[in-house]
mmCIF file of C-alpha atoms in Angstrom:
data_model
loop_
_atom_site.group_PDB
_atom_site.id
_atom_site.type_symbol
_atom_site.label_atom_id
_atom_site.label_comp_id
_atom_site.label_asym_id
_atom_site.label_seq_id
_atom_site.Cartn_x
_atom_site.Cartn_y
_atom_site.Cartn_z
ATOM 1 C CA UNK E 30 14.087 -22.747 0.548
ATOM 2 C CA UNK E 31 14.106 -25.885 2.556
ATOM 3 C CA UNK E 32 14.357 -23.901 6.083
ATOM 4 C CA UNK E 33 11.046 -21.929 5.036
ATOM 5 C CA UNK E 34 9.105 -24.677 3.709
ATOM 6 C CA UNK E 35 10.077 -26.582 7.111
ATOM 7 C CA UNK E 36 8.238 -23.909 9.381
ATOM 8 C CA UNK E 37 5.397 -23.776 6.870
ATOM 9 C CA UNK E 38 4.996 -27.441 7.101
ATOM 10 C CA UNK E 39 5.550 -27.851 10.811
ATOM 11 C CA UNK E 40 3.391 -25.250 11.754
ATOM 12 C CA UNK E 41 5.712 -22.202 13.291
ATOM 13 C CA UNK E 42 4.257 -19.320 12.863
ATOM 14 C CA UNK E 43 0.904 -20.618 11.592
ATOM 15 C CA UNK E 44 -2.279 -20.003 13.333
ATOM 16 C CA UNK E 45 -3.774 -22.633 15.107
ATOM 17 C CA UNK E 46 -7.246 -21.305 15.839
ATOM 18 C CA UNK E 47 -9.465 -21.991 12.708
ATOM 19 C CA UNK E 48 -12.672 -20.332 12.617
ATOM 20 C CA UNK E 49 -15.964 -19.967 9.951
ATOM 21 C CA UNK E 50 -16.564 -16.569 11.491
ATOM 22 C CA UNK E 51 -13.516 -15.077 10.768
ATOM 23 C CA UNK E 52 -14.125 -11.119 10.311
ATOM 24 C CA UNK E 53 -16.011 -11.662 13.568
ATOM 25 C CA UNK E 54 -13.124 -12.858 15.209
ATOM 26 C CA UNK E 55 -10.552 -10.544 13.373
ATOM 27 C CA UNK E 56 -12.947 -7.813 15.682
ATOM 28 C CA UNK E 57 -12.621 -9.312 18.850
ATOM 29 C CA UNK E 58 -8.777 -9.688 18.135
ATOM 30 C CA UNK E 59 -8.468 -6.133 16.883
ATOM 31 C CA UNK E 60 -10.274 -4.360 19.936
ATOM 32 C CA UNK E 61 -7.920 -6.169 22.444
ATOM 33 C CA UNK E 62 -5.084 -4.887 19.767
ATOM 34 C CA UNK E 63 -6.647 -1.240 19.704
ATOM 35 C CA UNK E 64 -6.925 -1.098 23.679
ATOM 36 C CA UNK E 65 -2.577 -1.340 23.973
ATOM 37 C CA UNK E 66 -1.673 0.857 20.769
ATOM 38 C CA UNK E 67 -2.077 4.094 19.651
ATOM 39 C CA UNK E 68 -3.967 3.266 16.609
ATOM 40 C CA UNK E 69 -7.200 4.525 18.331
ATOM 41 C CA UNK E 70 -5.556 8.184 17.856
ATOM 42 C CA UNK E 71 -5.534 7.797 14.045
ATOM 43 C CA UNK E 72 -6.984 4.819 11.678
ATOM 44 C CA UNK E 73 -6.633 1.486 11.291
ATOM 45 C CA UNK E 74 -4.864 0.387 7.994
ATOM 46 C CA UNK E 75 -4.521 -3.244 6.365
ATOM 47 C CA UNK E 76 -3.732 -4.617 3.141
ATOM 48 C CA UNK E 77 -3.576 -8.341 1.487
ATOM 49 C CA UNK E 78 -1.211 -10.155 -0.901
ATOM 50 C CA UNK E 79 -1.819 -9.394 -4.576
ATOM 51 C CA UNK E 80 -2.899 -12.926 -5.320
ATOM 52 C CA UNK E 81 -5.227 -12.399 -8.223
ATOM 53 C CA UNK E 82 -7.026 -9.947 -10.030
ATOM 54 C CA UNK E 83 -6.786 -6.094 -8.349
ATOM 55 C CA UNK E 84 -10.395 -5.086 -9.032
ATOM 56 C CA UNK E 85 -11.672 -8.271 -7.224
ATOM 57 C CA UNK E 86 -9.504 -7.944 -4.342
ATOM 58 C CA UNK E 87 -10.365 -4.214 -3.786
ATOM 59 C CA UNK E 88 -14.050 -5.312 -3.935
ATOM 60 C CA UNK E 89 -13.483 -7.881 -1.349
ATOM 61 C CA UNK E 90 -11.285 -5.914 1.276
ATOM 62 C CA UNK E 91 -13.125 -2.791 1.118
ATOM 63 C CA UNK E 92 -16.308 -4.773 2.472
ATOM 64 C CA UNK E 93 -14.179 -6.033 4.922
ATOM 65 C CA UNK E 94 -12.754 -2.374 6.001
ATOM 66 C CA UNK E 95 -16.418 -1.109 6.476
ATOM 67 C CA UNK E 96 -17.240 -4.127 9.260
ATOM 68 C CA UNK E 97 -14.359 -3.605 11.043
ATOM 69 C CA UNK E 98 -14.896 -0.159 11.014
ATOM 70 C CA UNK E 99 -18.389 -0.553 12.050
ATOM 71 C CA UNK E 100 -17.550 -3.197 14.787
ATOM 72 C CA UNK E 101 -14.603 -1.025 16.132
ATOM 73 C CA UNK E 102 -15.619 2.318 16.107
ATOM 74 C CA UNK E 103 -12.266 3.302 14.321
ATOM 75 C CA UNK E 104 -11.710 4.341 10.954
ATOM 76 C CA UNK E 105 -10.409 1.715 8.678
ATOM 77 C CA UNK E 106 -8.790 1.478 5.699
ATOM 78 C CA UNK E 107 -7.713 -1.121 2.853
ATOM 79 C CA UNK E 108 -4.574 0.055 1.174
ATOM 80 C CA UNK E 109 -3.502 -2.262 -1.807
ATOM 81 C CA UNK E 110 -0.078 -3.096 -2.965
ATOM 82 C CA UNK E 111 1.554 -3.989 -6.367
ATOM 83 C CA UNK E 112 3.172 -7.289 -4.820
ATOM 84 C CA UNK E 113 3.887 -9.658 -2.013
ATOM 85 C CA UNK E 114 7.302 -8.069 -1.022
ATOM 86 C CA UNK E 115 5.545 -4.914 -0.779
ATOM 87 C CA UNK E 116 2.742 -6.069 1.352
ATOM 88 C CA UNK E 117 5.495 -7.839 3.849
ATOM 89 C CA UNK E 118 7.434 -4.358 3.714
ATOM 90 C CA UNK E 119 4.138 -2.473 4.582
ATOM 91 C CA UNK E 120 3.695 -4.694 7.498
ATOM 92 C CA UNK E 121 7.219 -4.346 8.300
ATOM 93 C CA UNK E 122 7.548 -0.622 8.412
ATOM 94 C CA UNK E 123 3.932 -0.082 10.429
ATOM 95 C CA UNK E 124 2.219 1.122 7.044
ATOM 96 C CA UNK E 125 -0.299 -1.229 7.522
ATOM 97 C CA UNK E 126 -1.590 -2.961 11.450
ATOM 98 C CA UNK E 127 -3.027 -6.173 9.603
ATOM 99 C CA UNK E 128 -2.353 -8.086 6.532
ATOM 100 C CA UNK E 129 -3.711 -10.756 4.657
ATOM 101 C CA UNK E 130 -0.734 -12.983 3.859
ATOM 102 C CA UNK E 131 -0.040 -16.597 2.281
ATOM 103 C CA UNK E 132 1.806 -19.134 4.346
ATOM 104 C CA UNK E 133 5.250 -18.037 2.914
ATOM 105 C CA UNK E 134 4.973 -14.154 3.070
ATOM 106 C CA UNK E 135 3.271 -14.680 6.940
ATOM 107 C CA UNK E 136 6.388 -16.677 7.776
ATOM 108 C CA UNK E 137 8.535 -13.521 6.196
ATOM 109 C CA UNK E 138 6.538 -10.834 7.629
ATOM 110 C CA UNK E 139 6.398 -12.015 11.380
ATOM 111 C CA UNK E 140 9.878 -12.925 11.287
ATOM 112 C CA UNK E 141 10.663 -9.335 10.618
ATOM 113 C CA UNK E 142 8.238 -7.936 13.219
ATOM 114 C CA UNK E 143 8.923 -9.065 17.238
ATOM 115 C CA UNK E 144 5.513 -9.938 18.545
ATOM 116 C CA UNK E 145 3.454 -10.301 15.516
ATOM 117 C CA UNK E 146 1.220 -12.955 15.197
ATOM 118 C CA UNK E 147 -1.103 -14.885 12.928
ATOM 119 C CA UNK E 148 -4.601 -14.295 14.665
ATOM 120 C CA UNK E 149 -7.538 -16.330 12.204
ATOM 121 C CA UNK E 150 -7.799 -18.206 9.205
ATOM 122 C CA UNK E 151 -10.596 -19.088 6.937
ATOM 123 C CA UNK E 152 -12.268 -22.186 7.360
ATOM 124 C CA UNK E 153 -10.642 -24.213 4.157
ATOM 125 C CA UNK E 154 -6.905 -22.378 4.566
ATOM 126 C CA UNK E 155 -5.649 -25.497 6.917
ATOM 127 C CA UNK E 156 -5.852 -27.477 3.928
ATOM 128 C CA UNK E 157 -5.291 -25.440 0.861
ATOM 129 C CA UNK E 158 -3.964 -27.052 -2.514
ATOM 130 C CA UNK E 159 -2.559 -26.075 -5.690
ATOM 131 C CA UNK E 160 -3.882 -27.091 -9.041
ATOM 132 C CA UNK E 161 -1.287 -27.785 -11.731
ATOM 133 C CA UNK E 162 -2.801 -26.839 -14.974
ATOM 134 C CA UNK E 163 -2.174 -27.330 -18.678
ATOM 135 C CA UNK E 164 -3.076 -26.314 -21.903
ATOM 136 C CA UNK E 165 -5.053 -28.503 -24.222
ATOM 137 C CA UNK E 166 -2.006 -29.394 -26.889
ATOM 138 C CA UNK E 167 0.149 -30.925 -24.407
ATOM 139 C CA UNK E 168 -2.319 -34.028 -24.682
ATOM 140 C CA UNK E 169 -2.198 -34.365 -20.554
ATOM 141 C CA UNK E 170 -4.960 -35.774 -18.724
ATOM 142 C CA UNK E 171 -5.780 -35.597 -14.974
ATOM 143 C CA UNK E 172 -3.808 -38.188 -12.861
ATOM 144 C CA UNK E 173 -3.461 -38.955 -8.891
ATOM 145 C CA UNK E 174 0.016 -38.914 -9.652
ATOM 146 C CA UNK E 175 2.484 -35.924 -10.048
ATOM 147 C CA UNK E 176 2.669 -35.970 -13.871
ATOM 148 C CA UNK E 177 6.089 -36.336 -14.871
ATOM 149 C CA UNK E 178 5.247 -36.025 -18.428
ATOM 150 C CA UNK E 179 5.310 -32.076 -18.065
ATOM 151 C CA UNK E 180 9.510 -32.422 -17.909
ATOM 152 C CA UNK E 181 10.725 -30.420 -20.930
ATOM 153 C CA UNK E 182 7.787 -28.243 -21.317
ATOM 154 C CA UNK E 183 7.173 -24.452 -20.331
ATOM 155 C CA UNK E 184 5.861 -23.693 -16.774
ATOM 156 C CA UNK E 185 4.825 -20.812 -15.021
ATOM 157 C CA UNK E 186 4.571 -20.020 -11.400
ATOM 158 C CA UNK E 187 2.593 -17.339 -10.203
ATOM 159 C CA UNK E 188 4.492 -14.568 -7.965
ATOM 160 C CA UNK E 189 7.651 -15.430 -6.400
ATOM 161 C CA UNK E 190 6.548 -14.956 -2.777
ATOM 162 C CA UNK E 191 3.462 -17.087 -3.250
ATOM 163 C CA UNK E 192 2.821 -20.075 -1.062
ATOM 164 C CA UNK E 193 0.244 -22.039 -3.521
ATOM 165 C CA UNK E 194 1.786 -20.741 -6.663
ATOM 166 C CA UNK E 195 5.304 -20.858 -6.130
ATOM 167 C CA UNK E 196 6.499 -22.528 -2.961
ATOM 168 C CA UNK E 197 4.678 -25.481 -2.486
ATOM 169 C CA UNK E 198 4.569 -26.252 -6.308
ATOM 170 C CA UNK E 199 8.458 -26.216 -6.262
ATOM 171 C CA UNK E 200 8.649 -28.492 -3.585
ATOM 172 C CA UNK E 201 6.083 -31.145 -5.585
ATOM 173 C CA UNK E 202 8.493 -30.156 -8.495
ATOM 174 C CA UNK E 203 11.236 -31.171 -6.807
ATOM 175 C CA UNK E 204 10.571 -34.089 -4.349
ATOM 176 C CA UNK E 205 8.941 -35.976 -7.837
ATOM 177 C CA UNK E 206 11.918 -35.040 -10.175
ATOM 178 C CA UNK E 207 15.059 -34.089 -7.625
ATOM 179 C CA UNK E 208 15.706 -31.352 -9.410
ATOM 180 C CA UNK E 209 15.093 -27.712 -9.414
ATOM 181 C CA UNK E 210 12.203 -26.425 -12.017
ATOM 182 C CA UNK E 211 15.254 -24.923 -14.088
ATOM 183 C CA UNK E 212 16.650 -28.119 -14.676
ATOM 184 C CA UNK E 213 13.095 -29.550 -15.320
ATOM 185 C CA UNK E 214 11.403 -27.199 -17.452
ATOM 186 C CA UNK E 215 12.636 -25.977 -20.942
ATOM 187 C CA UNK E 216 11.358 -22.305 -19.542
ATOM 188 C CA UNK E 217 10.224 -21.373 -16.201
ATOM 189 C CA UNK E 218 8.359 -17.879 -15.980
ATOM 190 C CA UNK E 219 6.563 -16.140 -13.056
ATOM 191 C CA UNK E 220 2.993 -14.572 -14.237
ATOM 192 C CA UNK E 221 2.669 -12.282 -10.956
ATOM 193 C CA UNK E 222 -0.645 -13.903 -10.066
ATOM 194 C CA UNK E 223 -2.987 -16.679 -10.345
ATOM 195 C CA UNK E 224 -5.366 -15.130 -12.658
ATOM 196 C CA UNK E 225 -2.474 -14.216 -14.884
ATOM 197 C CA UNK E 226 -1.173 -17.995 -14.456
ATOM 198 C CA UNK E 227 -4.304 -19.282 -15.710
ATOM 199 C CA UNK E 228 -4.579 -16.792 -18.549
ATOM 200 C CA UNK E 229 -1.046 -17.642 -19.850
ATOM 201 C CA UNK E 230 -1.557 -21.161 -19.675
ATOM 202 C CA UNK E 231 -5.233 -21.098 -21.453
ATOM 203 C CA UNK E 232 -3.590 -18.717 -24.192
ATOM 204 C CA UNK E 233 -0.788 -21.253 -24.470
ATOM 205 C CA UNK E 234 1.715 -18.828 -23.418
ATOM 206 C CA UNK E 235 3.103 -21.455 -21.488
ATOM 207 C CA UNK E 236 2.019 -25.427 -21.321
ATOM 208 C CA UNK E 237 1.626 -25.556 -17.871
ATOM 209 C CA UNK E 238 1.269 -23.995 -14.798
ATOM 210 C CA UNK E 239 0.433 -23.964 -10.876
ATOM 211 C CA UNK E 240 -2.244 -22.106 -9.798
ATOM 212 C CA UNK E 241 -4.512 -21.449 -6.223
ATOM 213 C CA UNK E 242 -7.192 -23.759 -6.473
ATOM 214 C CA UNK E 243 -9.857 -21.059 -5.181
ATOM 215 C CA UNK E 244 -8.873 -18.761 -7.421
ATOM 216 C CA UNK E 245 -9.196 -21.345 -10.361
ATOM 217 C CA UNK E 246 -12.724 -22.211 -9.143
ATOM 218 C CA UNK E 247 -13.791 -18.519 -9.176
ATOM 219 C CA UNK E 248 -12.483 -18.031 -12.703
ATOM 220 C CA UNK E 249 -14.080 -21.008 -13.321
ATOM 221 C CA UNK E 250 -17.628 -19.947 -12.295
ATOM 222 C CA UNK E 251 -17.022 -16.418 -13.809
ATOM 223 C CA UNK E 252 -16.842 -18.020 -17.126
ATOM 224 C CA UNK E 253 -13.389 -16.390 -17.791
ATOM 225 C CA UNK E 254 -11.809 -20.564 -17.889
ATOM 226 C CA UNK E 255 -12.377 -22.136 -21.399
ATOM 227 C CA UNK E 256 -12.461 -26.026 -20.655
ATOM 228 C CA UNK E 257 -11.716 -26.786 -23.930
ATOM 229 C CA UNK E 258 -8.106 -25.148 -23.787
ATOM 230 C CA UNK E 259 -6.741 -25.457 -20.400
ATOM 231 C CA UNK E 260 -7.753 -28.162 -17.446
ATOM 232 C CA UNK E 261 -6.602 -29.294 -14.133
ATOM 233 C CA UNK E 262 -4.173 -32.241 -14.400
ATOM 234 C CA UNK E 263 -2.570 -32.892 -10.674
ATOM 235 C CA UNK E 264 -3.928 -31.487 -7.361
ATOM 236 C CA UNK E 265 -1.464 -31.293 -4.668
ATOM 237 C CA UNK E 266 -1.495 -32.778 -1.347
ATOM 238 C CA UNK E 267 -3.189 -30.377 1.441
ATOM 239 C CA UNK E 268 -0.856 -27.849 3.288
ATOM 240 C CA UNK E 269 -1.666 -24.414 5.732
ATOM 241 C CA UNK E 270 -1.680 -21.395 3.378
ATOM 242 C CA UNK E 271 -3.665 -17.720 3.979
ATOM 243 C CA UNK E 272 -3.748 -16.303 7.255
ATOM 244 C CA UNK E 273 -4.174 -12.944 8.777
ATOM 245 C CA UNK E 274 -1.635 -11.157 10.842
ATOM 246 C CA UNK E 275 -1.002 -8.529 13.035
#
């Protein structure tokens, strides 16, 4: 835990290049890659960590696949996976040549594949945030300081392999309390992804949870969040997260 967190915070294996035209730069990098690989003979395949609703992910990455196929002149396909670990495994086994990882999953993947590297990030990804959210019944309001009042409540992370849904919120829980989550909360769960975390806290199944701020905003814009039932109570300091790894 500490070793992985240190690598993430120090920027090891984290991309230095940040671009607003992410997909265009991906295409340029992939053209260079294809010139020196066997991928030209077949198809180019990529995946992404399943950090939110699968339907949304497929809609998003199918569009990227079409764009890359047009730019590269190589048949390109997005392959969905069921877990963060499955994304890392697919990358390690060369079942995919490119992957959209979070900070933690990206570090794990690159440690397993010599010569792999992060090639691009979205504009917001070096300054990512996690939202701590709470059910209305907790009586908690938004605060600038870590809400120690959550001690003794039920708490759900996202996936065990998530940077924004597990690694960074756990880091701040330990930093603020001096204890691991299982010693802070009456019950600790792992929802599997950010969309499910929101749903679980909104339903009252868990009192508090940690969620990717971008997923929270998308769910809010889509009308899937009821502000009368669940709200943001704390925002972490920014940290580097998502990136494309090849």
